[in-house]
Amino acid sequence: MAEIFELGIAGIRTGITSGDFTAKEVAETFIDRVSAAKSLNAVLVETPDHALAAAEATDKAKAAGETLGKMAGVPIGMKDLFCTEGVATTAASLILDGFTPQYESTVSANLFKAGAGMLGKLNMDQFAMGSSNETSAFGNVISPWRRNDGGNTDLAPGGSSGGSAAVVSGRICPAATGTDTGGSIRQPAAFVGITGFKPTYGRCSRWGTIAFASSLDQAGPMAHDVRDCAIMLESMAGFDPKDSTSLDLPVPEWESGLKSDLTGKRIGIPKEYRVDNMPPEIDALWQQGIEWLKDAGAKIVDVSLPHTKYALPAYYIIAPAEASSNLARYDGVRYGMRDLPDGAGLQDMYAATRESGFGPEVKRRIMIGTYVLSAGYYDAYYTQAQKVRTLISQDFDKAWESCDLLLTPTAPSAAFGLGEKTDPLAMYLNDVFTVPSSLAGLPAMSVPAGLDEQGLPLGLQIIGKALDEQGVFNAGLALEERAGFVAKPEQWW
């Protein structure tokens, strides 16, 4: 039998049910893993008592012959964007230093109701703004992967869900929550060789999740494989009357619907995703993915998404605009840190608090957002970006007339070294393949599919129609079975 720390959600659940080990043994194993992985800086707050309490409840329920929840006995990592009752929540920003919520986010509450325990709150890009986990106020998260060149360059785990990616890839947690605004689940999943799923906008409640861009933010699972993501998403999703954008729809049983036979399915290959200077190994993996899906019975069709080239510019207007509004609440008055210089008035306190509390990337996006929403530029920038967003959604609607799913690369490169990308625009280009589906609110997932010449993971992305999570899961499973990706980082931390 595999070591407990090598198991994912399904494996842990099976082992507990069959009596191979107890939920408490699982929790203790991963608590030790978290404690031993401090050098990765992936966990901001450790919560061993929470994990043990959930484990003991699972063992007690099993002994009593009760039906166990879908996540029973599975200890997970919680991205620090989800408010957790009685546990510090900072969004990796100094401005929320000392903030301890007195309520539970709907997503975390749903997971705990399903039997999950929490191992800790995970580091991330500050307020989910970043693609490398270098914007956290509490230091960079270091990927558990290393290049095979014999060097020891610290690599980016991707972002903004970099802590989540690192702990799952390093077998420090069997699964973790993530959030995806423009690719922040899928890109880090690709960078570290795990599976990450962004559901249809509105599938998971945003209540109690610290906001970045409200029309884009969506929670999702990050786990070892497709099945684990399906199990976890079933527990995360569901209607929430406290969130006006939550979809009042039943949660399908995605796990029981998994099948890798794609006979009759049409897979679209968008020509606009063949970007300039794409690394040959990314293109080769994409072609291999096409062959894998053909082997699964799918028909491959070429499609066009003509407004793709405008997706990034539109996103980096809309998302900062929403961020500048959402982050206006952090003023040092109601919660979080307060910087009050001697003799300062109210306006001085606002300015000093925001100056010292927000990091450079957050300030950059607030400034951009405030500018594009200002009276003289609203129509020229924000209104135009919203029109482009509509055109991008229409492109996808048109594509669905000739295909059922889309296959693309997840990211334009493998993981890069921390500090290697200092130009913000170069960093933003990491989202080139993930942003369009976010703007359209579509379900999408990244599946690990191969390694580059430096031994680093590469991912393939499946995009589906709104509410067709099952189709995305099934195509992902077909890729997973044929890719046979089993590579793991060698433990050095």
PDB file of C-alpha atoms in Angstrom, residues 66-314:
ATOM      1  CA  GLU A  66     -23.112   6.542  10.048  1.00  0.00           C
ATOM      2  CA  THR A  67     -22.891   7.580   6.408  1.00  0.00           C
ATOM      3  CA  LEU A  68     -19.695   9.537   5.850  1.00  0.00           C
ATOM      4  CA  GLY A  69     -19.523  12.784   3.917  1.00  0.00           C
ATOM      5  CA  LYS A  70     -17.793  12.994   0.548  1.00  0.00           C
ATOM      6  CA  MET A  71     -14.706  14.633   2.074  1.00  0.00           C
ATOM      7  CA  ALA A  72     -14.765  12.738   5.375  1.00  0.00           C
ATOM      8  CA  GLY A  73     -11.300  12.236   6.805  1.00  0.00           C
ATOM      9  CA  VAL A  74      -9.589  14.356   4.136  1.00  0.00           C
ATOM     10  CA  PRO A  75      -7.484  17.213   5.577  1.00  0.00           C
ATOM     11  CA  ILE A  76      -7.064  20.054   3.098  1.00  0.00           C
ATOM     12  CA  GLY A  77      -5.230  23.340   2.695  1.00  0.00           C
ATOM     13  CA  MET A  78      -7.329  26.517   2.556  1.00  0.00           C
ATOM     14  CA  LYS A  79      -6.232  29.431   0.398  1.00  0.00           C
ATOM     15  CA  ASP A  80      -5.998  32.516   2.605  1.00  0.00           C
ATOM     16  CA  LEU A  81      -8.675  34.261   0.555  1.00  0.00           C
ATOM     17  CA  PHE A  82     -11.441  32.260   2.269  1.00  0.00           C
ATOM     18  CA  CYS A  83     -12.645  33.658   5.582  1.00  0.00           C
ATOM     19  CA  THR A  84     -12.370  31.022   8.299  1.00  0.00           C
ATOM     20  CA  GLU A  85     -14.106  31.542  11.612  1.00  0.00           C
ATOM     21  CA  GLY A  86     -11.634  32.123  14.413  1.00  0.00           C
ATOM     22  CA  VAL A  87      -8.589  31.720  12.158  1.00  0.00           C
ATOM     23  CA  ALA A  88      -6.584  34.690  10.842  1.00  0.00           C
ATOM     24  CA  THR A  89      -7.407  35.580   7.228  1.00  0.00           C
ATOM     25  CA  THR A  90      -5.225  38.134   5.452  1.00  0.00           C
ATOM     26  CA  ALA A  91      -5.369  37.587   1.670  1.00  0.00           C
ATOM     27  CA  ALA A  92      -1.566  37.676   2.128  1.00  0.00           C
ATOM     28  CA  SER A  93      -1.713  41.433   2.706  1.00  0.00           C
ATOM     29  CA  LEU A  94      -0.462  43.549   5.599  1.00  0.00           C
ATOM     30  CA  ILE A  95      -3.604  45.642   5.441  1.00  0.00           C
ATOM     31  CA  LEU A  96      -5.576  42.709   6.884  1.00  0.00           C
ATOM     32  CA  ASP A  97      -2.964  41.916   9.510  1.00  0.00           C
ATOM     33  CA  GLY A  98      -4.762  40.908  12.688  1.00  0.00           C
ATOM     34  CA  PHE A  99      -8.118  40.257  11.002  1.00  0.00           C
ATOM     35  CA  THR A 100      -9.817  37.163  12.428  1.00  0.00           C
ATOM     36  CA  PRO A 101     -13.248  36.528  10.871  1.00  0.00           C
ATOM     37  CA  GLN A 102     -16.192  35.725  13.125  1.00  0.00           C
ATOM     38  CA  TYR A 103     -17.909  33.858  10.290  1.00  0.00           C
ATOM     39  CA  GLU A 104     -17.143  31.071   7.819  1.00  0.00           C
ATOM     40  CA  SER A 105     -17.055  31.433   4.040  1.00  0.00           C
ATOM     41  CA  THR A 106     -19.678  29.347   2.279  1.00  0.00           C
ATOM     42  CA  VAL A 107     -17.079  27.304   0.378  1.00  0.00           C
ATOM     43  CA  SER A 108     -15.107  26.383   3.493  1.00  0.00           C
ATOM     44  CA  ALA A 109     -18.328  25.706   5.429  1.00  0.00           C
ATOM     45  CA  ASN A 110     -19.505  23.365   2.665  1.00  0.00           C
ATOM     46  CA  LEU A 111     -16.226  21.457   2.760  1.00  0.00           C
ATOM     47  CA  PHE A 112     -16.271  21.147   6.537  1.00  0.00           C
ATOM     48  CA  LYS A 113     -19.893  19.969   6.405  1.00  0.00           C
ATOM     49  CA  ALA A 114     -18.749  17.246   3.984  1.00  0.00           C
ATOM     50  CA  GLY A 115     -16.195  16.070   6.568  1.00  0.00           C
ATOM     51  CA  ALA A 116     -13.006  17.838   5.517  1.00  0.00           C
ATOM     52  CA  GLY A 117     -10.532  19.161   8.053  1.00  0.00           C
ATOM     53  CA  MET A 118      -8.225  22.147   7.612  1.00  0.00           C
ATOM     54  CA  LEU A 119      -4.446  21.813   7.867  1.00  0.00           C
ATOM     55  CA  GLY A 120      -3.757  25.514   7.483  1.00  0.00           C
ATOM     56  CA  LYS A 121      -4.248  28.783   5.606  1.00  0.00           C
ATOM     57  CA  LEU A 122      -2.162  28.942   2.447  1.00  0.00           C
ATOM     58  CA  ASN A 123       0.062  31.704   1.108  1.00  0.00           C
ATOM     59  CA  MET A 124      -0.937  33.387  -2.132  1.00  0.00           C
ATOM     60  CA  ASP A 125      -0.399  36.479  -4.246  1.00  0.00           C
ATOM     61  CA  GLN A 126      -1.655  39.490  -2.321  1.00  0.00           C
ATOM     62  CA  PHE A 127      -5.422  39.856  -2.838  1.00  0.00           C
ATOM     63  CA  ALA A 128      -5.030  37.211  -5.594  1.00  0.00           C
ATOM     64  CA  MET A 129      -3.171  39.693  -7.798  1.00  0.00           C
ATOM     65  CA  GLY A 130      -0.227  37.948  -9.421  1.00  0.00           C
ATOM     66  CA  SER A 131       0.948  34.972 -11.438  1.00  0.00           C
ATOM     67  CA  SER A 132       3.995  33.837  -9.485  1.00  0.00           C
ATOM     68  CA  ASN A 133       3.204  34.162  -5.769  1.00  0.00           C
ATOM     69  CA  GLU A 134       5.813  36.916  -5.510  1.00  0.00           C
ATOM     70  CA  THR A 135       3.371  39.636  -4.405  1.00  0.00           C
ATOM     71  CA  SER A 136       2.557  38.137  -0.990  1.00  0.00           C
ATOM     72  CA  ALA A 137       3.349  40.421   1.943  1.00  0.00           C
ATOM     73  CA  PHE A 138       4.640  37.345   3.778  1.00  0.00           C
ATOM     74  CA  GLY A 139       7.273  36.258   1.268  1.00  0.00           C
ATOM     75  CA  ASN A 140       7.442  34.161  -1.866  1.00  0.00           C
ATOM     76  CA  VAL A 141       6.109  30.634  -2.022  1.00  0.00           C
ATOM     77  CA  ILE A 142       8.773  28.318  -3.436  1.00  0.00           C
ATOM     78  CA  SER A 143       7.763  25.558  -5.815  1.00  0.00           C
ATOM     79  CA  PRO A 144       8.714  22.034  -4.705  1.00  0.00           C
ATOM     80  CA  TRP A 145      10.055  21.440  -8.235  1.00  0.00           C
ATOM     81  CA  ARG A 146      13.636  21.955  -9.404  1.00  0.00           C
ATOM     82  CA  ARG A 147      15.078  22.152 -12.903  1.00  0.00           C
ATOM     83  CA  ASN A 148      17.106  19.093 -13.915  1.00  0.00           C
ATOM     84  CA  ASP A 149      20.177  21.188 -14.719  1.00  0.00           C
ATOM     85  CA  GLY A 150      21.710  20.516 -11.327  1.00  0.00           C
ATOM     86  CA  GLY A 151      21.087  24.042 -10.115  1.00  0.00           C
ATOM     87  CA  ASN A 152      19.032  25.076  -7.129  1.00  0.00           C
ATOM     88  CA  THR A 153      17.119  28.038  -8.557  1.00  0.00           C
ATOM     89  CA  ASP A 154      13.905  28.617  -6.625  1.00  0.00           C
ATOM     90  CA  LEU A 155      10.986  28.336  -9.025  1.00  0.00           C
ATOM     91  CA  ALA A 156       7.636  30.096  -8.998  1.00  0.00           C
ATOM     92  CA  PRO A 157       4.679  27.828  -8.170  1.00  0.00           C
ATOM     93  CA  GLY A 158       2.411  30.042 -10.254  1.00  0.00           C
ATOM     94  CA  GLY A 159      -0.245  32.329  -8.909  1.00  0.00           C
ATOM     95  CA  SER A 160      -2.278  33.519  -7.365  1.00  0.00           C
ATOM     96  CA  SER A 161      -2.992  30.104  -5.802  1.00  0.00           C
ATOM     97  CA  GLY A 162       0.722  29.365  -5.435  1.00  0.00           C
ATOM     98  CA  GLY A 163       0.545  28.052  -1.875  1.00  0.00           C
ATOM     99  CA  SER A 164      -2.258  25.696  -2.854  1.00  0.00           C
ATOM    100  CA  ALA A 165      -0.270  24.423  -5.837  1.00  0.00           C
ATOM    101  CA  ALA A 166       2.900  23.898  -3.812  1.00  0.00           C
ATOM    102  CA  VAL A 167       1.293  21.907  -0.979  1.00  0.00           C
ATOM    103  CA  VAL A 168      -0.621  19.567  -3.287  1.00  0.00           C
ATOM    104  CA  SER A 169       2.342  18.953  -5.585  1.00  0.00           C
ATOM    105  CA  GLY A 170       4.684  18.401  -2.632  1.00  0.00           C
ATOM    106  CA  ARG A 171       2.246  15.927  -1.016  1.00  0.00           C
ATOM    107  CA  ILE A 172       2.006  18.282   1.956  1.00  0.00           C
ATOM    108  CA  CYS A 173      -1.790  18.382   1.666  1.00  0.00           C
ATOM    109  CA  PRO A 174      -3.870  15.908  -0.382  1.00  0.00           C
ATOM    110  CA  ALA A 175      -5.929  18.762  -1.862  1.00  0.00           C
ATOM    111  CA  ALA A 176      -6.466  22.496  -1.504  1.00  0.00           C
ATOM    112  CA  THR A 177      -8.906  25.227  -2.372  1.00  0.00           C
ATOM    113  CA  GLY A 178      -8.004  27.802  -4.975  1.00  0.00           C
ATOM    114  CA  THR A 179      -9.630  30.785  -6.620  1.00  0.00           C
ATOM    115  CA  ASP A 180      -9.482  31.679 -10.287  1.00  0.00           C
ATOM    116  CA  THR A 181     -10.047  35.214 -11.568  1.00  0.00           C
ATOM    117  CA  GLY A 182      -8.043  35.033 -14.792  1.00  0.00           C
ATOM    118  CA  GLY A 183      -6.239  31.694 -14.459  1.00  0.00           C
ATOM    119  CA  SER A 184      -5.144  31.532 -10.824  1.00  0.00           C
ATOM    120  CA  ILE A 185      -6.100  27.868 -10.392  1.00  0.00           C
ATOM    121  CA  ARG A 186      -5.139  26.573 -13.828  1.00  0.00           C
ATOM    122  CA  GLN A 187      -1.755  28.271 -14.349  1.00  0.00           C
ATOM    123  CA  PRO A 188      -0.255  27.201 -10.984  1.00  0.00           C
ATOM    124  CA  ALA A 189      -1.667  23.704 -11.457  1.00  0.00           C
ATOM    125  CA  ALA A 190       0.187  23.496 -14.773  1.00  0.00           C
ATOM    126  CA  PHE A 191       3.400  24.826 -13.215  1.00  0.00           C
ATOM    127  CA  VAL A 192       3.545  22.113 -10.530  1.00  0.00           C
ATOM    128  CA  GLY A 193       2.047  19.092 -12.295  1.00  0.00           C
ATOM    129  CA  ILE A 194      -1.339  18.816 -10.572  1.00  0.00           C
ATOM    130  CA  THR A 195      -4.967  19.136 -11.681  1.00  0.00           C
ATOM    131  CA  GLY A 196      -6.893  22.368 -11.178  1.00  0.00           C
ATOM    132  CA  PHE A 197     -10.517  23.128 -12.033  1.00  0.00           C
ATOM    133  CA  LYS A 198     -12.320  26.461 -12.500  1.00  0.00           C
ATOM    134  CA  PRO A 199     -16.084  25.846 -12.569  1.00  0.00           C
ATOM    135  CA  THR A 200     -18.735  27.901 -14.324  1.00  0.00           C
ATOM    136  CA  TYR A 201     -19.055  31.365 -12.778  1.00  0.00           C
ATOM    137  CA  GLY A 202     -21.637  31.094 -10.004  1.00  0.00           C
ATOM    138  CA  ARG A 203     -21.218  27.360  -9.273  1.00  0.00           C
ATOM    139  CA  CYS A 204     -19.383  28.133  -6.021  1.00  0.00           C
ATOM    140  CA  SER A 205     -20.521  30.888  -3.698  1.00  0.00           C
ATOM    141  CA  ARG A 206     -18.297  33.944  -3.336  1.00  0.00           C
ATOM    142  CA  TRP A 207     -19.733  34.792   0.095  1.00  0.00           C
ATOM    143  CA  GLY A 208     -16.956  35.043   2.642  1.00  0.00           C
ATOM    144  CA  THR A 209     -14.284  34.980  -0.062  1.00  0.00           C
ATOM    145  CA  ILE A 210     -12.228  38.182  -0.079  1.00  0.00           C
ATOM    146  CA  ALA A 211     -13.029  39.924  -3.350  1.00  0.00           C
ATOM    147  CA  PHE A 212     -10.617  40.845  -6.130  1.00  0.00           C
ATOM    148  CA  ALA A 213     -12.833  41.199  -9.226  1.00  0.00           C
ATOM    149  CA  SER A 214     -16.383  40.209  -8.376  1.00  0.00           C
ATOM    150  CA  SER A 215     -17.589  39.392 -11.903  1.00  0.00           C
ATOM    151  CA  LEU A 216     -14.638  37.041 -12.439  1.00  0.00           C
ATOM    152  CA  ASP A 217     -13.679  35.458  -9.081  1.00  0.00           C
ATOM    153  CA  GLN A 218     -14.575  31.777  -8.779  1.00  0.00           C
ATOM    154  CA  ALA A 219     -13.465  29.141  -6.293  1.00  0.00           C
ATOM    155  CA  GLY A 220     -12.360  25.684  -7.374  1.00  0.00           C
ATOM    156  CA  PRO A 221     -10.414  22.584  -6.337  1.00  0.00           C
ATOM    157  CA  MET A 222      -6.718  21.790  -6.772  1.00  0.00           C
ATOM    158  CA  ALA A 223      -5.859  18.116  -6.346  1.00  0.00           C
ATOM    159  CA  HIS A 224      -3.817  15.146  -7.575  1.00  0.00           C
ATOM    160  CA  ASP A 225      -6.106  14.100 -10.414  1.00  0.00           C
ATOM    161  CA  VAL A 226      -9.408  14.572 -12.222  1.00  0.00           C
ATOM    162  CA  ARG A 227     -11.413  12.292  -9.933  1.00  0.00           C
ATOM    163  CA  ASP A 228     -10.218  14.096  -6.815  1.00  0.00           C
ATOM    164  CA  CYS A 229     -11.222  17.445  -8.337  1.00  0.00           C
ATOM    165  CA  ALA A 230     -14.680  16.087  -9.153  1.00  0.00           C
ATOM    166  CA  ILE A 231     -15.163  14.833  -5.584  1.00  0.00           C
ATOM    167  CA  MET A 232     -14.010  18.100  -4.061  1.00  0.00           C
ATOM    168  CA  LEU A 233     -16.035  20.337  -6.372  1.00  0.00           C
ATOM    169  CA  GLU A 234     -19.214  18.419  -5.478  1.00  0.00           C
ATOM    170  CA  SER A 235     -18.618  19.481  -1.883  1.00  0.00           C
ATOM    171  CA  MET A 236     -17.631  23.085  -2.679  1.00  0.00           C
ATOM    172  CA  ALA A 237     -20.442  23.954  -5.081  1.00  0.00           C
ATOM    173  CA  GLY A 238     -24.091  24.746  -4.392  1.00  0.00           C
ATOM    174  CA  PHE A 239     -26.604  27.560  -4.306  1.00  0.00           C
ATOM    175  CA  ASP A 240     -26.100  30.242  -1.683  1.00  0.00           C
ATOM    176  CA  PRO A 241     -28.800  32.883  -1.116  1.00  0.00           C
ATOM    177  CA  LYS A 242     -26.130  35.127   0.450  1.00  0.00           C
ATOM    178  CA  ASP A 243     -24.411  35.483  -2.947  1.00  0.00           C
ATOM    179  CA  SER A 244     -26.491  37.243  -5.609  1.00  0.00           C
ATOM    180  CA  THR A 245     -24.403  35.659  -8.389  1.00  0.00           C
ATOM    181  CA  SER A 246     -24.782  32.103  -7.057  1.00  0.00           C
ATOM    182  CA  LEU A 247     -26.547  29.733  -9.471  1.00  0.00           C
ATOM    183  CA  ASP A 248     -29.746  28.214  -8.075  1.00  0.00           C
ATOM    184  CA  LEU A 249     -29.108  24.815  -9.606  1.00  0.00           C
ATOM    185  CA  PRO A 250     -28.628  21.313  -8.169  1.00  0.00           C
ATOM    186  CA  VAL A 251     -25.031  20.088  -7.890  1.00  0.00           C
ATOM    187  CA  PRO A 252     -24.472  17.188 -10.310  1.00  0.00           C
ATOM    188  CA  GLU A 253     -22.684  14.019  -9.213  1.00  0.00           C
ATOM    189  CA  TRP A 254     -19.626  14.633 -11.332  1.00  0.00           C
ATOM    190  CA  GLU A 255     -17.594  11.785  -9.859  1.00  0.00           C
ATOM    191  CA  SER A 256     -20.137   9.093 -10.729  1.00  0.00           C
ATOM    192  CA  GLY A 257     -20.477  10.580 -14.221  1.00  0.00           C
ATOM    193  CA  LEU A 258     -16.767  10.308 -15.043  1.00  0.00           C
ATOM    194  CA  LYS A 259     -15.963   8.471 -18.274  1.00  0.00           C
ATOM    195  CA  SER A 260     -13.061   8.816 -20.659  1.00  0.00           C
ATOM    196  CA  ASP A 261     -14.861   7.609 -23.807  1.00  0.00           C
ATOM    197  CA  LEU A 262     -15.328  10.736 -25.906  1.00  0.00           C
ATOM    198  CA  THR A 263     -17.060   9.049 -28.851  1.00  0.00           C
ATOM    199  CA  GLY A 264     -19.321  11.589 -30.506  1.00  0.00           C
ATOM    200  CA  LYS A 265     -17.648  14.583 -28.878  1.00  0.00           C
ATOM    201  CA  ARG A 266     -16.171  17.358 -31.017  1.00  0.00           C
ATOM    202  CA  ILE A 267     -13.029  19.039 -29.731  1.00  0.00           C
ATOM    203  CA  GLY A 268     -12.265  22.496 -31.072  1.00  0.00           C
ATOM    204  CA  ILE A 269      -8.713  23.743 -31.635  1.00  0.00           C
ATOM    205  CA  PRO A 270      -8.740  27.567 -31.622  1.00  0.00           C
ATOM    206  CA  LYS A 271      -6.261  28.890 -34.157  1.00  0.00           C
ATOM    207  CA  GLU A 272      -5.789  32.160 -32.256  1.00  0.00           C
ATOM    208  CA  TYR A 273      -4.091  30.302 -29.397  1.00  0.00           C
ATOM    209  CA  ARG A 274      -1.059  29.655 -31.591  1.00  0.00           C
ATOM    210  CA  VAL A 275       0.731  32.710 -30.276  1.00  0.00           C
ATOM    211  CA  ASP A 276       4.021  34.158 -31.451  1.00  0.00           C
ATOM    212  CA  ASN A 277       7.153  32.705 -29.869  1.00  0.00           C
ATOM    213  CA  MET A 278       5.316  29.752 -28.370  1.00  0.00           C
ATOM    214  CA  PRO A 279       7.968  27.270 -27.146  1.00  0.00           C
ATOM    215  CA  PRO A 280       8.163  24.254 -29.481  1.00  0.00           C
ATOM    216  CA  GLU A 281       7.601  21.860 -26.567  1.00  0.00           C
ATOM    217  CA  ILE A 282       4.292  23.570 -25.708  1.00  0.00           C
ATOM    218  CA  ASP A 283       3.144  23.258 -29.311  1.00  0.00           C
ATOM    219  CA  ALA A 284       4.306  19.632 -29.454  1.00  0.00           C
ATOM    220  CA  LEU A 285       2.385  18.806 -26.276  1.00  0.00           C
ATOM    221  CA  TRP A 286      -0.711  20.462 -27.716  1.00  0.00           C
ATOM    222  CA  GLN A 287      -0.417  18.276 -30.818  1.00  0.00           C
ATOM    223  CA  GLN A 288       0.041  15.225 -28.610  1.00  0.00           C
ATOM    224  CA  GLY A 289      -3.082  16.199 -26.704  1.00  0.00           C
ATOM    225  CA  ILE A 290      -5.006  16.303 -29.980  1.00  0.00           C
ATOM    226  CA  GLU A 291      -3.881  12.763 -30.751  1.00  0.00           C
ATOM    227  CA  TRP A 292      -4.846  11.575 -27.249  1.00  0.00           C
ATOM    228  CA  LEU A 293      -8.362  12.971 -27.632  1.00  0.00           C
ATOM    229  CA  LYS A 294      -8.677  11.400 -31.079  1.00  0.00           C
ATOM    230  CA  ASP A 295      -7.705   8.103 -29.477  1.00  0.00           C
ATOM    231  CA  ALA A 296     -10.493   8.623 -26.925  1.00  0.00           C
ATOM    232  CA  GLY A 297     -12.994   8.801 -29.774  1.00  0.00           C
ATOM    233  CA  ALA A 298     -13.339  12.534 -30.212  1.00  0.00           C
ATOM    234  CA  LYS A 299     -13.526  14.360 -33.519  1.00  0.00           C
ATOM    235  CA  ILE A 300     -11.095  17.270 -33.896  1.00  0.00           C
ATOM    236  CA  VAL A 301     -12.316  20.479 -35.544  1.00  0.00           C
ATOM    237  CA  ASP A 302     -10.615  23.811 -36.155  1.00  0.00           C
ATOM    238  CA  VAL A 303     -12.409  26.820 -34.699  1.00  0.00           C
ATOM    239  CA  SER A 304     -11.835  30.552 -34.520  1.00  0.00           C
ATOM    240  CA  LEU A 305     -12.125  32.874 -31.532  1.00  0.00           C
ATOM    241  CA  PRO A 306     -11.313  36.094 -33.388  1.00  0.00           C
ATOM    242  CA  HIS A 307     -11.368  38.485 -30.427  1.00  0.00           C
ATOM    243  CA  THR A 308      -8.889  36.449 -28.349  1.00  0.00           C
ATOM    244  CA  LYS A 309      -6.120  38.996 -28.924  1.00  0.00           C
ATOM    245  CA  TYR A 310      -8.177  41.609 -27.068  1.00  0.00           C
ATOM    246  CA  ALA A 311      -8.845  39.385 -24.037  1.00  0.00           C
ATOM    247  CA  LEU A 312      -5.793  40.341 -21.986  1.00  0.00           C
ATOM    248  CA  PRO A 313      -6.172  44.111 -22.511  1.00  0.00           C
ATOM    249  CA  ALA A 314      -9.880  43.892 -21.659  1.00  0.00           C
TER     250      ALA A 314
END
